[in-house]
XYZ file of C-alpha atoms in Angstrom:
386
model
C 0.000 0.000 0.000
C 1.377 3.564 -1.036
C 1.461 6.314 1.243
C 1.017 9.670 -0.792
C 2.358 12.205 0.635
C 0.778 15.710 1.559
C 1.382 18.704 -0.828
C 1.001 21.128 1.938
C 4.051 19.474 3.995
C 6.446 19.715 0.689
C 5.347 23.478 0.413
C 6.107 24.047 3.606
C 9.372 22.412 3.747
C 10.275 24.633 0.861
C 9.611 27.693 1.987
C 11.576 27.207 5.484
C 14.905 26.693 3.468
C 14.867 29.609 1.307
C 14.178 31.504 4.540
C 17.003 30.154 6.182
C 19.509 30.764 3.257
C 18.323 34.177 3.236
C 18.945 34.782 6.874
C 21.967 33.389 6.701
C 23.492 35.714 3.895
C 21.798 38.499 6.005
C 24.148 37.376 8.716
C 27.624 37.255 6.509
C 26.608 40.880 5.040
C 25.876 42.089 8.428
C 29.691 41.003 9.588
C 31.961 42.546 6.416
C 29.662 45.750 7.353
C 31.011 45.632 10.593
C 34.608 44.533 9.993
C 34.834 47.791 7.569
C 33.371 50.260 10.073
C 35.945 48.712 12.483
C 38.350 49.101 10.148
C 38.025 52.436 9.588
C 37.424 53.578 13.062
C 40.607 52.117 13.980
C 42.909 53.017 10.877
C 41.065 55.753 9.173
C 39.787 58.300 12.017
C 37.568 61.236 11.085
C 39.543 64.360 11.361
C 37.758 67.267 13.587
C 37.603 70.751 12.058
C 40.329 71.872 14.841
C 42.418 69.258 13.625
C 41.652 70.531 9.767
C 43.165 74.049 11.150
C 40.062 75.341 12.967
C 36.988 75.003 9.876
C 34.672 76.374 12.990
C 34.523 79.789 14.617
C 35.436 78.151 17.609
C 38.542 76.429 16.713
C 39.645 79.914 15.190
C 39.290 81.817 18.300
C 40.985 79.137 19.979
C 44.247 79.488 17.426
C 44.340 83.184 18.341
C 43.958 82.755 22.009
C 45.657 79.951 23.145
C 46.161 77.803 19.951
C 50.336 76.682 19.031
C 52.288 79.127 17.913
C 53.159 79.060 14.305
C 51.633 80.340 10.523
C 48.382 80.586 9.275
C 48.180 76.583 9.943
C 48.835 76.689 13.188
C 52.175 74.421 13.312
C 55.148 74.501 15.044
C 58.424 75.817 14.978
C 61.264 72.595 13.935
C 64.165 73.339 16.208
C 67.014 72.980 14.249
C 70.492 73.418 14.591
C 72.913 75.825 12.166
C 76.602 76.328 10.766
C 77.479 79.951 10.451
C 79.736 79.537 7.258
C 82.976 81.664 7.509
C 86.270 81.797 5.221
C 88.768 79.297 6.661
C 91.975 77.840 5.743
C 91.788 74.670 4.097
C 94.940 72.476 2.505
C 93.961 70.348 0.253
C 95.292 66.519 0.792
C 94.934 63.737 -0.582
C 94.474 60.569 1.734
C 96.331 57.251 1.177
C 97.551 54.351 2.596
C 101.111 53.262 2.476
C 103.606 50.394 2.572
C 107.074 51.118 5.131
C 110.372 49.582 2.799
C 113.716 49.253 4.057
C 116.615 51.812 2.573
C 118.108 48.539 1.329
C 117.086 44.981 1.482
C 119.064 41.861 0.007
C 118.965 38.261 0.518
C 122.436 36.874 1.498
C 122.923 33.510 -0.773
C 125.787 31.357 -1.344
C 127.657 31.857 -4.744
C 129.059 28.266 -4.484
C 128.417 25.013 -3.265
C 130.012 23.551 -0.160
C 129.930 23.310 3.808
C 129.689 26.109 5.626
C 132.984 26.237 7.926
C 132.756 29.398 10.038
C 129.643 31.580 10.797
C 129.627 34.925 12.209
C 125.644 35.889 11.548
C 124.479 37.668 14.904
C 120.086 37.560 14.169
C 118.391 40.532 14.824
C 121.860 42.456 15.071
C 123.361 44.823 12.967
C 126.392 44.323 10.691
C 128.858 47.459 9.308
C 129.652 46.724 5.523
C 132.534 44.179 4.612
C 131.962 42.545 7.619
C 132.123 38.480 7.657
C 129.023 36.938 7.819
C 130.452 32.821 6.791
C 132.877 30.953 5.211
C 132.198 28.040 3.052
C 135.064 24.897 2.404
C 137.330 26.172 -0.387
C 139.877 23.778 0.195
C 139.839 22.799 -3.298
C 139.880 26.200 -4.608
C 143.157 27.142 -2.604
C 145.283 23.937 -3.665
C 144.581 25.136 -7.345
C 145.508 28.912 -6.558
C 148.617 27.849 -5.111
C 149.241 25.381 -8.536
C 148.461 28.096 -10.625
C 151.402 30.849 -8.758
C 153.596 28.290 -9.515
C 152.512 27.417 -13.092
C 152.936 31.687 -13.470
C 156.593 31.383 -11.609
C 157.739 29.009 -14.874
C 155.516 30.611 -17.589
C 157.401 34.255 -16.627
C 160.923 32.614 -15.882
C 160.228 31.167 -19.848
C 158.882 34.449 -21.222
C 162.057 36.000 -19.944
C 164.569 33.744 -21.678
C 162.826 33.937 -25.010
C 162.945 37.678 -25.020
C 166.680 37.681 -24.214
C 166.867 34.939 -27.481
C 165.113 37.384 -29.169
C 166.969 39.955 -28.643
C 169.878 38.428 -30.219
C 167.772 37.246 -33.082
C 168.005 33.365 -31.776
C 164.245 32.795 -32.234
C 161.740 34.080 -34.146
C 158.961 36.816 -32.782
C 156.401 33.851 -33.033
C 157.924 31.974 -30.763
C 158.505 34.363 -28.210
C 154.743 35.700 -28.278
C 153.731 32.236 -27.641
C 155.854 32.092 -24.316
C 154.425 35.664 -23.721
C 150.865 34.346 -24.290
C 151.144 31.506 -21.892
C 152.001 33.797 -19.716
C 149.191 35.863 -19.713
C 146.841 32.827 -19.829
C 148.214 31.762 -16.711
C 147.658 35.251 -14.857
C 143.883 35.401 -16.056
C 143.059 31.961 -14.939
C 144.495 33.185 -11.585
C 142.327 36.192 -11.264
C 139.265 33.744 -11.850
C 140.743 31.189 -8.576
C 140.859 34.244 -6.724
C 137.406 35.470 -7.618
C 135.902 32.155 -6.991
C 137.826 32.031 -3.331
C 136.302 35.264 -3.041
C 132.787 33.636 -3.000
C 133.785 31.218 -0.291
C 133.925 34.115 1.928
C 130.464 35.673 2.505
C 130.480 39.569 3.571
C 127.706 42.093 4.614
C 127.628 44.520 1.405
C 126.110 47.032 3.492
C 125.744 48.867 7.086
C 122.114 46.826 8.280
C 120.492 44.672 10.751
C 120.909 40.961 10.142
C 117.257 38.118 9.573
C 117.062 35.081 10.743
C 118.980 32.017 9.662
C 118.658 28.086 10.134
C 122.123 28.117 8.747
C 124.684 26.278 11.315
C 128.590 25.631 10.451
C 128.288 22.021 8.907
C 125.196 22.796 7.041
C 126.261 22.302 2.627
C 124.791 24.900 0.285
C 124.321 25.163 -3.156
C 124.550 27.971 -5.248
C 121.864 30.166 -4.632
C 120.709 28.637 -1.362
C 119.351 31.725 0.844
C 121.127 32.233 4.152
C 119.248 35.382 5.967
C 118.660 38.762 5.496
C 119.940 42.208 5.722
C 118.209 45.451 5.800
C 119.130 48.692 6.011
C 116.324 50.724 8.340
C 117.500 54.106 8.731
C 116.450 55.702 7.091
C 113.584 54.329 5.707
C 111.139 54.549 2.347
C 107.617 55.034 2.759
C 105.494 54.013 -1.001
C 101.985 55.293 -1.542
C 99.952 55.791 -4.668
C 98.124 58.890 -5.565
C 95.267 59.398 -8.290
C 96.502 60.274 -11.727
C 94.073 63.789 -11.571
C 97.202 64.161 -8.537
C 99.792 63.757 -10.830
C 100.594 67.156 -11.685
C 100.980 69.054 -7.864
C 102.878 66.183 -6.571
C 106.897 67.161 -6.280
C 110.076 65.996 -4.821
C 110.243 67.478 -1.388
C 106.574 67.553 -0.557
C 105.958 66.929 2.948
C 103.870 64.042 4.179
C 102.227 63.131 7.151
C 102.558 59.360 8.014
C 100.300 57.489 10.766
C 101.519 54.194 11.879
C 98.870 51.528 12.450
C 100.415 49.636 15.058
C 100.702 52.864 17.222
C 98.670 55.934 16.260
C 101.787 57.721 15.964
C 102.446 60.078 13.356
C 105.303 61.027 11.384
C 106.600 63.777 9.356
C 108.705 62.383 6.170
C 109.450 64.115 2.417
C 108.386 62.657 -1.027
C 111.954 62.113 -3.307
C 110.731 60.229 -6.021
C 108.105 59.566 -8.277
C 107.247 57.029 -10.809
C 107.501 58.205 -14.071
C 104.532 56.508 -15.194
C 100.754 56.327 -14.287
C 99.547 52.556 -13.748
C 97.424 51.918 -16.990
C 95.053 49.776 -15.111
C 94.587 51.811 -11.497
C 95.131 54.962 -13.045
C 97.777 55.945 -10.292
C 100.966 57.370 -9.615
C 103.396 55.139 -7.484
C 105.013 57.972 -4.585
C 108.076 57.511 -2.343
C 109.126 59.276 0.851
C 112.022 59.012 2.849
C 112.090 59.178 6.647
C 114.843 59.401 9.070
C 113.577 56.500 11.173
C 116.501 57.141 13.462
C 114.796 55.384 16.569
C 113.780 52.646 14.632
C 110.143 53.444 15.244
C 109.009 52.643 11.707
C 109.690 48.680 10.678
C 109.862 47.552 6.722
C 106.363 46.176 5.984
C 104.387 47.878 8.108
C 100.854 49.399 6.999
C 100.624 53.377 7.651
C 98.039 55.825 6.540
C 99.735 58.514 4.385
C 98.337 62.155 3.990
C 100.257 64.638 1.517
C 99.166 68.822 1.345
C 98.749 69.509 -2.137
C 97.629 73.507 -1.644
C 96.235 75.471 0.635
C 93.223 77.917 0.215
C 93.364 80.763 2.732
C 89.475 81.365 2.168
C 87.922 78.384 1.434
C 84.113 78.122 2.665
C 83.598 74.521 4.610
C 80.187 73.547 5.951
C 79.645 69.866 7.706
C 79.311 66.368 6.131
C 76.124 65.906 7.671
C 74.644 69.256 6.296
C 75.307 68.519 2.200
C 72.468 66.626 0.251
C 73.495 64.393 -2.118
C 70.819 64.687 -5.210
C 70.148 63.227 -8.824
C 71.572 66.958 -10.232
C 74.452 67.678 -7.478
C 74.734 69.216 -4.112
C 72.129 70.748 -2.118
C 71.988 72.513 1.285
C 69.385 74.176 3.737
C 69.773 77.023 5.051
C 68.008 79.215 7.617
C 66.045 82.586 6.209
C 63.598 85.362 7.521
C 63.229 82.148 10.540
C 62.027 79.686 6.896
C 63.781 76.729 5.723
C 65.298 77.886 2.139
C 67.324 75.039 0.062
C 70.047 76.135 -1.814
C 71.694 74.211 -5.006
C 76.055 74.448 -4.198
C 78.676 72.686 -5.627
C 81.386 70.802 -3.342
C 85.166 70.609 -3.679
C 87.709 69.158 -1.599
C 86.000 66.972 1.258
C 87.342 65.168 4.570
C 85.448 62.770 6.933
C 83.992 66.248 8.843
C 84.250 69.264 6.643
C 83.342 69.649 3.086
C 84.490 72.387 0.793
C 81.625 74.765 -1.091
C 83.096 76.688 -4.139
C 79.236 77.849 -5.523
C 76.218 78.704 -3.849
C 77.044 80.078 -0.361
C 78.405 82.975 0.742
C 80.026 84.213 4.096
C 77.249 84.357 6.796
C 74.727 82.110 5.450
C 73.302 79.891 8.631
C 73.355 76.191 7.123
C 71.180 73.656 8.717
C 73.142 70.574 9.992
C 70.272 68.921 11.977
C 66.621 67.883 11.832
C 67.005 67.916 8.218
C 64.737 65.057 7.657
C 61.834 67.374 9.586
C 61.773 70.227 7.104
C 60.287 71.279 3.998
C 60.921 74.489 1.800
C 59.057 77.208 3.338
C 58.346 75.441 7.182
C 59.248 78.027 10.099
C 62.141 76.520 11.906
C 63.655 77.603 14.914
C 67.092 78.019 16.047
C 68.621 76.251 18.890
C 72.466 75.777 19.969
């Protein structure tokens, strides 16, 4: 048996859905309306009309009786702080760093092979010039010095006794000029013994301060075997390199001012040389200076900040670092006016880590802002403070 079921029920059923659909999308519209108004009550705040610079006859009355002090808008004042730009002395340097080298520097090596026999090398100490440092085995090279006076005493004894046969027309001149030519063969082969003896004996080739060595007597070198050091350190070279724009005002005698690393110290030394050629791929000139060094303060290979006075302006105009605006154009400054912040367009020259030179655009007097920069715009009162 069927049940059929009742038309009114399915209408009924019907109509309850849509209802609750349309409640429900009543419900989600009712929350984004409230997440915007929340939204803009807490990040978009209506603006009073004293905050829009007094719209009411109230908040205009208020500005003239007790309202901030300040222009038509009612703002105030941006302290700021000033340079008063005045004509000073400025030298113009040029900043480098520098390498210290010894006067004179040379490895002592061994001209020929053999053990060493005697060793006078004192490390760390200094040597005066033609002093023994070593001695290396030239037994060998004695015994055939000694063979080759007496292979001289003959040669001569036989050069004399064909000249007297020549003299009385005994012998021919051939003969005799081969007796004279051994001879002198004989004599140069003994200048080359006692050149090669020479090597045996190792001496300092100038006043300096010995290296280190691992050198004892006993130890066999070969030719070209490096013994230790010697440098000459006073006085000493200082090298720098300059930009090739530089070139031109650098001269022998400039002074320099040296700071050592190590110590903070500085030093006064003198440029005597310069490289006759700019360096094609860094565009610099390669500088020397000489200083006295006579404490031994500086030591070869040491790093040292260099700075050398090119000129000197006796009225150069400098303002602060911090008060020059780097732009797309150039240079710009702000400066202080009738109490108004009034940027000027200058052009910079020579510049140091505190000072920075203005050649255009400023003139003696002007009040320059150095701070609060970031707080002003062209035209906003500003105030003064020390």
């Amino acid at each position: 048996m069927q049940t059929q079921e009742h038309p009114d029920t399915y209408e009924t059923d019907t109509r309850s859905g849509g209802a609750g659909r349309r409640l429900l999308w009543l419900l989600v519209a009712l929350a984004v309306l409230a997440a915007l108004a929340f939204i803009k009550i807490k990040y978009f705040p209506a603006q009073t009309p004293e905050a829009k610079g007094g719209g009411s006859k109230g908040g205009a009355s208020g500005a003239g009786k007790g309202g901030a002090p300040g222009g038509k808008g009612g703002g105030q004042k941006q302290p700021v702080q000033v340079y008063v730009v005045q004509a000073t002395n400025l030298a113009d340097e040029v900043a480098a760093t520098g390498s210290i080298l010894a006067e004179e520097s040379v490895v002592i090596k061994s001209e020929i092979s053999g053990k060493i026999t005697s060793l006078s090398i004192r490390e760390g100490q200094p040597v005066r010039k033609g002093q023994l440092l070593l001695s290396i085995n030239a037994d060998e090279l004695q015994s055939n010095l000694r063979k080759q006076e007496y292979n001289i005493k003959l040669f001569r004894d036989q050069e004399r006794r064909q000249r007297t046969l020549l003299d009385k027309e005994y012998i021919s001149a051939q003969e005799y000029e081969q007796a004279n030519n051994q001879l002198l063969t004989a004599q140069a082969d003994l200048q080359t013994l006692r050149a090669s003896l020479a090597k045996a004996y190792v001496r300092a080739p100038f006043d300096g301060v010995l290296g280190l060595t691992t050198a004892t007597v006993g130890t066999y070198v070969s030719p070209g075997a490096e013994i230790t050091t010697l440098s000459k350190v006073k006085p000493v070279k200082i090298e720098f390199t300059v930009p090739s724009r530089f070139s031109s005002l650098v001269r022998t005698g400039d002074p320099i001012s040296i700071t050592d690393e190590a110590s903070n110290k500085k030093y006064e030394a003198r440029v005597y040389a310069l490289d006759p050629q700019i360096d094609p791929v860094s565009r610099t000139q390669t500088v020397r200076a000489r200083y006295a060094n006579a404490r031994n303060e500086l030591r070869p290979g040491a790093f040292v900040k260099v700075n050398l006075q090119l000129s000197q302006t006796a009225d150069a105009l400098q303002v602060p670092t911090e008060a020059v605006i780097p732009e797309a154009t150039g240079y710009s400054v702000y400066t202080v006016q009738k109490g108004k912040m009034v940027p000027k367009k200058v052009k910079i020259g020579v510049r140091s880590d505190r000072l920075i030179q203005i050649t255009d655009g400023l003139a003696v007097g002007d009040s320059v802002i150095r701070t609060g920069i970031l707080q002003v715009k062209p035209g906003d009162a500003v105030k003064v403070t020390k």
